[in-house]
Amino acid sequence: MSDRAKVAVLVGAGDAIGAAVARRFALGGYHVCIGRRDAAKSQGLIAELTAQNAKANACSVDARSEAEVQTLFKRIEDEIGDIEVCLFNAGSNVSKGLVDTGSELFLKAWQLACLGGFLVGREATRYMTAHGRGTILFTGATASLRGGKGFAAFSSAKFGLRALAQSMARELGPKNIHVAHLIIDAAVDSEAIYQRMRARGVDPKTMPADSMARTSSIADAYWYLHQQRRDAWTHELDLRPSVEKW
């Protein structure tokens, strides 16, 4: 048995779902490596985990940059341990009418949510194939399943990410690499959502109990997927509150 650390790499891990997944996998004994464009934004989380005797660090990376993604993964493998889990959680939930959606906005949405997923997933595959095991997790959304009004750019990117995950799962399953796509069909209980609600004149405190998905509940789902036995792997899992219309 190798005495190298087992590592969970979380790319696009912000302060909501990404932070919750970091806490859950740190609790499970993983050295958590958080990759986001501005690593300084995760220093509070790193301090929190370190105070709990967990192993964690944050690195700045642009998921749209092939060179930066490759450098991140190589550094982790060279300096920290074996990458056993990889979460791709990046995406920009942009909403704009079709005529007002410029080509630059459309391209940026695709680069972040789809191209970034490809670059991160491919790099994780290189190392996991060498190790003979691994779990690659992708965060999807309602837009992964249907293109809503005003979401041409975001839905196109998320549709593409879902197709990527399916192709990877079919190719990598026989190599003992579990690829799973998780659809968050819900408002996430987070500060970002609260800000959007306040901008619409809605007080988050008036929302019924359990009408938004808790980030800790979502993180538990990711942990569950990683713990599955290989004779009964789930590829796609959708999460929504009991009151959500679908």
GROMACS .gro file of N, CA, C and O in nm, residues 52-134:
model
  332
   52GLN      N    1  -0.916   2.205   1.224
   52GLN     CA    2  -0.979   2.077   1.256
   52GLN      C    3  -0.886   1.960   1.227
   52GLN      O    4  -0.928   1.845   1.221
   53ASN      N    5  -0.757   1.993   1.206
   53ASN     CA    6  -0.653   1.893   1.178
   53ASN      C    7  -0.672   1.824   1.043
   53ASN      O    8  -0.621   1.713   1.022
   54ALA      N    9  -0.744   1.889   0.953
   54ALA     CA   10  -0.759   1.838   0.817
   54ALA      C   11  -0.646   1.895   0.730
   54ALA      O   12  -0.586   1.997   0.763
   55LYS      N   13  -0.619   1.827   0.621
   55LYS     CA   14  -0.518   1.872   0.526
   55LYS      C   15  -0.587   1.941   0.409
   55LYS      O   16  -0.674   1.882   0.343
   56ALA      N   17  -0.550   2.065   0.384
   56ALA     CA   18  -0.615   2.139   0.276
   56ALA      C   19  -0.525   2.252   0.228
   56ALA      O   20  -0.447   2.308   0.306
   57ASN      N   21  -0.537   2.283   0.101
   57ASN     CA   22  -0.468   2.399   0.045
   57ASN      C   23  -0.547   2.451  -0.074
   57ASN      O   24  -0.633   2.381  -0.129
   58ALA      N   25  -0.519   2.573  -0.112
   58ALA     CA   26  -0.589   2.636  -0.223
   58ALA      C   27  -0.486   2.687  -0.325
   58ALA      O   28  -0.380   2.738  -0.288
   59CYS      N   29  -0.521   2.673  -0.453
   59CYS     CA   30  -0.433   2.717  -0.561
   59CYS      C   31  -0.514   2.798  -0.661
   59CYS      O   32  -0.631   2.767  -0.688
   60SER      N   33  -0.452   2.900  -0.715
   60SER     CA   34  -0.517   2.979  -0.819
   60SER      C   35  -0.505   2.907  -0.953
   60SER      O   36  -0.395   2.866  -0.993
   61VAL      N   37  -0.617   2.891  -1.022
   61VAL     CA   38  -0.616   2.828  -1.153
   61VAL      C   39  -0.735   2.876  -1.233
   61VAL      O   40  -0.844   2.895  -1.180
   62ASP      N   41  -0.713   2.900  -1.361
   62ASP     CA   42  -0.820   2.932  -1.455
   62ASP      C   43  -0.853   2.803  -1.529
   62ASP      O   44  -0.771   2.753  -1.606
   63ALA      N   45  -0.970   2.748  -1.504
   63ALA     CA   46  -1.008   2.619  -1.563
   63ALA      C   47  -1.013   2.624  -1.715
   63ALA      O   48  -1.012   2.519  -1.780
   64ARG      N   49  -1.017   2.742  -1.772
   64ARG     CA   50  -1.021   2.756  -1.917
   64ARG      C   51  -0.883   2.748  -1.980
   64ARG      O   52  -0.870   2.741  -2.102
   65SER      N   53  -0.778   2.748  -1.899
   65SER     CA   54  -0.641   2.747  -1.948
   65SER      C   55  -0.583   2.607  -1.941
   65SER      O   56  -0.564   2.551  -1.832
   66GLU      N   57  -0.551   2.550  -2.054
   66GLU     CA   58  -0.495   2.416  -2.058
   66GLU      C   59  -0.365   2.408  -1.978
   66GLU      O   60  -0.344   2.315  -1.900
   67ALA      N   61  -0.278   2.507  -1.997
   67ALA     CA   62  -0.149   2.506  -1.928
   67ALA      C   63  -0.165   2.515  -1.777
   67ALA      O   64  -0.096   2.444  -1.702
   68GLU      N   65  -0.256   2.601  -1.731
   68GLU     CA   66  -0.275   2.616  -1.586
   68GLU      C   67  -0.334   2.490  -1.524
   68GLU      O   68  -0.295   2.450  -1.413
   69VAL      N   69  -0.426   2.426  -1.593
   69VAL     CA   70  -0.485   2.302  -1.542
   69VAL      C   71  -0.380   2.193  -1.534
   69VAL      O   72  -0.369   2.119  -1.434
   70GLN      N   73  -0.300   2.181  -1.637
   70GLN     CA   74  -0.195   2.079  -1.638
   70GLN      C   75  -0.094   2.103  -1.526
   70GLN      O   76  -0.051   2.009  -1.458
   71THR      N   77  -0.057   2.229  -1.505
   71THR     CA   78   0.038   2.263  -1.399
   71THR      C   79  -0.018   2.230  -1.262
   71THR      O   80   0.052   2.177  -1.175
   72LEU      N   81  -0.146   2.260  -1.241
   72LEU     CA   82  -0.211   2.231  -1.113
   72LEU      C   83  -0.206   2.082  -1.081
   72LEU      O   84  -0.164   2.043  -0.971
   73PHE      N   85  -0.246   2.000  -1.175
   73PHE     CA   86  -0.252   1.856  -1.149
   73PHE      C   87  -0.113   1.797  -1.129
   73PHE      O   88  -0.092   1.713  -1.041
   74LYS      N   89  -0.017   1.841  -1.208
   74LYS     CA   90   0.120   1.790  -1.193
   74LYS      C   91   0.177   1.830  -1.057
   74LYS      O   92   0.243   1.748  -0.990
   75ARG      N   93   0.152   1.952  -1.015
   75ARG     CA   94   0.202   1.998  -0.886
   75ARG      C   95   0.144   1.916  -0.773
   75ARG      O   96   0.215   1.877  -0.679
   76ILE      N   97   0.016   1.887  -0.781
   76ILE     CA   98  -0.049   1.809  -0.675
   76ILE      C   99   0.010   1.669  -0.669
   76ILE      O  100   0.042   1.617  -0.561
   77GLU      N  101   0.023   1.605  -0.785
   77GLU     CA  102   0.079   1.470  -0.788
   77GLU      C  103   0.224   1.467  -0.743
   77GLU      O  104   0.267   1.375  -0.674
   78ASP      N  105   0.302   1.567  -0.779
   78ASP     CA  106   0.444   1.570  -0.744
   78ASP      C  107   0.467   1.603  -0.597
   78ASP      O  108   0.558   1.550  -0.534
   79GLU      N  109   0.382   1.692  -0.541
   79GLU     CA  110   0.412   1.746  -0.409
   79GLU      C  111   0.318   1.699  -0.297
   79GLU      O  112   0.355   1.710  -0.179
   80ILE      N  113   0.199   1.648  -0.332
   80ILE     CA  114   0.101   1.618  -0.226
   80ILE      C  115   0.063   1.471  -0.220
   80ILE      O  116   0.075   1.408  -0.115
   81GLY      N  117   0.015   1.414  -0.329
   81GLY     CA  118  -0.027   1.275  -0.323
   81GLY      C  119  -0.101   1.231  -0.446
   81GLY      O  120  -0.100   1.299  -0.550
   82ASP      N  121  -0.168   1.116  -0.436
   82ASP     CA  122  -0.241   1.058  -0.549
   82ASP      C  123  -0.380   1.119  -0.559
   82ASP      O  124  -0.456   1.119  -0.463
   83ILE      N  125  -0.412   1.167  -0.677
   83ILE     CA  126  -0.545   1.224  -0.701
   83ILE      C  127  -0.644   1.110  -0.717
   83ILE      O  128  -0.640   1.035  -0.813
   84GLU      N  129  -0.734   1.097  -0.620
   84GLU     CA  130  -0.835   0.991  -0.623
   84GLU      C  131  -0.973   1.045  -0.657
   84GLU      O  132  -1.059   0.971  -0.705
   85VAL      N  133  -0.996   1.173  -0.630
   85VAL     CA  134  -1.127   1.235  -0.655
   85VAL      C  135  -1.104   1.369  -0.724
   85VAL      O  136  -1.013   1.444  -0.688
   86CYS      N  137  -1.188   1.398  -0.823
   86CYS     CA  138  -1.183   1.528  -0.889
   86CYS      C  139  -1.325   1.579  -0.909
   86CYS      O  140  -1.409   1.509  -0.966
   87LEU      N  141  -1.350   1.697  -0.859
   87LEU     CA  142  -1.480   1.762  -0.881
   87LEU      C  143  -1.460   1.882  -0.972
   87LEU      O  144  -1.375   1.967  -0.948
   88PHE      N  145  -1.542   1.890  -1.077
   88PHE     CA  146  -1.546   2.011  -1.160
   88PHE      C  147  -1.677   2.082  -1.130
   88PHE      O  148  -1.785   2.029  -1.157
   89ASN      N  149  -1.667   2.201  -1.075
   89ASN     CA  150  -1.784   2.272  -1.024
   89ASN      C  151  -1.799   2.411  -1.085
   89ASN      O  152  -1.880   2.491  -1.038
   90ALA      N  153  -1.720   2.442  -1.187
   90ALA     CA  154  -1.720   2.578  -1.243
   90ALA      C  155  -1.838   2.600  -1.337
   90ALA      O  156  -1.887   2.507  -1.400
   91GLY      N  157  -1.880   2.725  -1.345
   91GLY     CA  158  -1.989   2.761  -1.436
   91GLY      C  159  -2.040   2.899  -1.405
   91GLY      O  160  -2.029   2.946  -1.291
   92SER      N  161  -2.094   2.965  -1.505
   92SER     CA  162  -2.147   3.100  -1.487
   92SER      C  163  -2.293   3.101  -1.531
   92SER      O  164  -2.323   3.088  -1.650
   93ASN      N  165  -2.382   3.114  -1.434
   93ASN     CA  166  -2.525   3.108  -1.461
   93ASN      C  167  -2.575   3.241  -1.516
   93ASN      O  168  -2.642   3.318  -1.448
   94VAL      N  169  -2.541   3.266  -1.643
   94VAL     CA  170  -2.578   3.393  -1.706
   94VAL      C  171  -2.717   3.382  -1.767
   94VAL      O  172  -2.755   3.280  -1.823
   95SER      N  173  -2.793   3.491  -1.755
   95SER     CA  174  -2.928   3.496  -1.812
   95SER      C  175  -2.941   3.623  -1.894
   95SER      O  176  -2.926   3.733  -1.842
   96LYS      N  177  -2.968   3.605  -2.023
   96LYS     CA  178  -2.981   3.720  -2.112
   96LYS      C  179  -3.061   3.678  -2.234
   96LYS      O  180  -3.050   3.565  -2.281
   97GLY      N  181  -3.143   3.770  -2.285
   97GLY     CA  182  -3.222   3.741  -2.403
   97GLY      C  183  -3.136   3.704  -2.522
   97GLY      O  184  -3.019   3.745  -2.531
   98LEU      N  185  -3.193   3.629  -2.613
   98LEU     CA  186  -3.117   3.576  -2.726
   98LEU      C  187  -3.052   3.686  -2.808
   98LEU      O  188  -2.932   3.681  -2.838
   99VAL      N  189  -3.129   3.788  -2.846
   99VAL     CA  190  -3.076   3.895  -2.930
   99VAL      C  191  -2.968   3.974  -2.858
   99VAL      O  192  -2.873   4.026  -2.920
  100ASP      N  193  -2.978   3.980  -2.726
  100ASP     CA  194  -2.879   4.054  -2.648
  100ASP      C  195  -2.759   3.970  -2.606
  100ASP      O  196  -2.668   4.021  -2.541
  101THR      N  197  -2.759   3.842  -2.644
  101THR     CA  198  -2.647   3.755  -2.611
  101THR      C  199  -2.541   3.768  -2.719
  101THR      O  200  -2.557   3.718  -2.830
  102GLY      N  201  -2.433   3.835  -2.686
  102GLY     CA  202  -2.324   3.852  -2.782
  102GLY      C  203  -2.241   3.725  -2.794
  102GLY      O  204  -2.244   3.638  -2.707
  103SER      N  205  -2.166   3.716  -2.902
  103SER     CA  206  -2.084   3.597  -2.924
  103SER      C  207  -1.976   3.582  -2.816
  103SER      O  208  -1.941   3.470  -2.778
  104GLU      N  209  -1.928   3.694  -2.764
  104GLU     CA  210  -1.826   3.688  -2.660
  104GLU      C  211  -1.883   3.627  -2.532
  104GLU      O  212  -1.819   3.542  -2.468
  105LEU      N  213  -2.005   3.667  -2.495
  105LEU     CA  214  -2.069   3.611  -2.376
  105LEU      C  215  -2.096   3.462  -2.395
  105LEU      O  216  -2.071   3.381  -2.304
  106PHE      N  217  -2.145   3.426  -2.513
  106PHE     CA  218  -2.174   3.285  -2.541
  106PHE      C  219  -2.047   3.202  -2.530
  106PHE      O  220  -2.045   3.095  -2.469
  107LEU      N  221  -1.939   3.253  -2.588
  107LEU     CA  222  -1.813   3.180  -2.587
  107LEU      C  223  -1.759   3.166  -2.445
  107LEU      O  224  -1.710   3.059  -2.406
  108LYS      N  225  -1.767   3.273  -2.366
  108LYS     CA  226  -1.716   3.268  -2.229
  108LYS      C  227  -1.793   3.166  -2.145
  108LYS      O  228  -1.733   3.094  -2.065
  109ALA      N  229  -1.925   3.161  -2.164
  109ALA     CA  230  -2.006   3.064  -2.089
  109ALA      C  231  -1.966   2.921  -2.125
  109ALA      O  232  -1.953   2.835  -2.037
  110TRP      N  233  -1.942   2.897  -2.254
  110TRP     CA  234  -1.902   2.764  -2.299
  110TRP      C  235  -1.761   2.729  -2.250
  110TRP      O  236  -1.736   2.618  -2.205
  111GLN      N  237  -1.671   2.825  -2.257
  111GLN     CA  238  -1.534   2.799  -2.214
  111GLN      C  239  -1.528   2.759  -2.067
  111GLN      O  240  -1.455   2.668  -2.029
  112LEU      N  241  -1.605   2.829  -1.983
  112LEU     CA  242  -1.599   2.804  -1.840
  112LEU      C  243  -1.665   2.672  -1.803
  112LEU      O  244  -1.606   2.589  -1.733
  113ALA      N  245  -1.787   2.651  -1.850
  113ALA     CA  246  -1.864   2.535  -1.805
  113ALA      C  247  -1.837   2.407  -1.883
  113ALA      O  248  -1.852   2.297  -1.829
  114CYS      N  249  -1.795   2.420  -2.009
  114CYS     CA  250  -1.779   2.300  -2.093
  114CYS      C  251  -1.632   2.273  -2.125
  114CYS      O  252  -1.580   2.165  -2.095
  115LEU      N  253  -1.563   2.369  -2.184
  115LEU     CA  254  -1.421   2.350  -2.213
  115LEU      C  255  -1.343   2.324  -2.084
  115LEU      O  256  -1.258   2.235  -2.078
  116GLY      N  257  -1.374   2.402  -1.980
  116GLY     CA  258  -1.307   2.381  -1.852
  116GLY      C  259  -1.329   2.241  -1.799
  116GLY      O  260  -1.237   2.177  -1.745
  117GLY      N  261  -1.450   2.190  -1.813
  117GLY     CA  262  -1.480   2.054  -1.769
  117GLY      C  263  -1.398   1.951  -1.846
  117GLY      O  264  -1.351   1.852  -1.788
  118PHE      N  265  -1.383   1.974  -1.975
  118PHE     CA  266  -1.302   1.883  -2.057
  118PHE      C  267  -1.156   1.885  -2.013
  118PHE      O  268  -1.094   1.780  -1.994
  119LEU      N  269  -1.099   2.004  -1.995
  119LEU     CA  270  -0.958   2.015  -1.957
  119LEU      C  271  -0.932   1.951  -1.821
  119LEU      O  272  -0.835   1.878  -1.803
  120VAL      N  273  -1.020   1.979  -1.724
  120VAL     CA  274  -1.003   1.923  -1.591
  120VAL      C  275  -1.026   1.772  -1.592
  120VAL      O  276  -0.948   1.695  -1.534
  121GLY      N  277  -1.132   1.728  -1.660
  121GLY     CA  278  -1.161   1.585  -1.666
  121GLY      C  279  -1.052   1.506  -1.737
  121GLY      O  280  -1.016   1.396  -1.694
  122ARG      N  281  -0.998   1.562  -1.845
  122ARG     CA  282  -0.891   1.493  -1.918
  122ARG      C  283  -0.766   1.479  -1.832
  122ARG      O  284  -0.702   1.373  -1.830
  123GLU      N  285  -0.732   1.587  -1.758
  123GLU     CA  286  -0.611   1.582  -1.676
  123GLU      C  287  -0.628   1.484  -1.560
  123GLU      O  288  -0.536   1.409  -1.527
  124ALA      N  289  -0.745   1.485  -1.500
  124ALA     CA  290  -0.772   1.387  -1.393
  124ALA      C  291  -0.760   1.245  -1.447
  124ALA      O  292  -0.706   1.156  -1.380
  125THR      N  293  -0.809   1.224  -1.569
  125THR     CA  294  -0.804   1.092  -1.631
  125THR      C  295  -0.661   1.042  -1.647
  125THR      O  296  -0.631   0.924  -1.624
  126ARG      N  297  -0.570   1.132  -1.685
  126ARG     CA  298  -0.431   1.091  -1.706
  126ARG      C  299  -0.374   1.026  -1.580
  126ARG      O  300  -0.312   0.919  -1.584
  127TYR      N  301  -0.395   1.090  -1.466
  127TYR     CA  302  -0.338   1.040  -1.342
  127TYR      C  303  -0.416   0.924  -1.284
  127TYR      O  304  -0.357   0.828  -1.232
  128MET      N  305  -0.548   0.929  -1.293
  128MET     CA  306  -0.628   0.820  -1.239
  128MET      C  307  -0.607   0.691  -1.317
  128MET      O  308  -0.607   0.582  -1.259
  129THR      N  309  -0.587   0.702  -1.446
  129THR     CA  310  -0.559   0.583  -1.527
  129THR      C  311  -0.430   0.518  -1.480
  129THR      O  312  -0.421   0.395  -1.469
  130ALA      N  313  -0.331   0.600  -1.451
  130ALA     CA  314  -0.203   0.548  -1.402
  130ALA      C  315  -0.219   0.481  -1.265
  130ALA      O  316  -0.154   0.381  -1.236
  131HIS      N  317  -0.307   0.536  -1.182
  131HIS     CA  318  -0.329   0.479  -1.049
  131HIS      C  319  -0.423   0.358  -1.052
  131HIS      O  320  -0.428   0.281  -0.956
  132GLY      N  321  -0.500   0.346  -1.160
  132GLY     CA  322  -0.593   0.234  -1.171
  132GLY      C  323  -0.723   0.253  -1.095
  132GLY      O  324  -0.797   0.156  -1.073
  133ARG      N  325  -0.755   0.376  -1.060
  133ARG     CA  326  -0.878   0.402  -0.986
  133ARG      C  327  -0.906   0.553  -0.985
  133ARG      O  328  -0.817   0.633  -1.013
  134GLY      N  329  -1.028   0.590  -0.948
  134GLY     CA  330  -1.060   0.731  -0.932
  134GLY      C  331  -1.207   0.760  -0.947
  134GLY      O  332  -1.285   0.676  -0.994
   0.00000   0.00000   0.00000
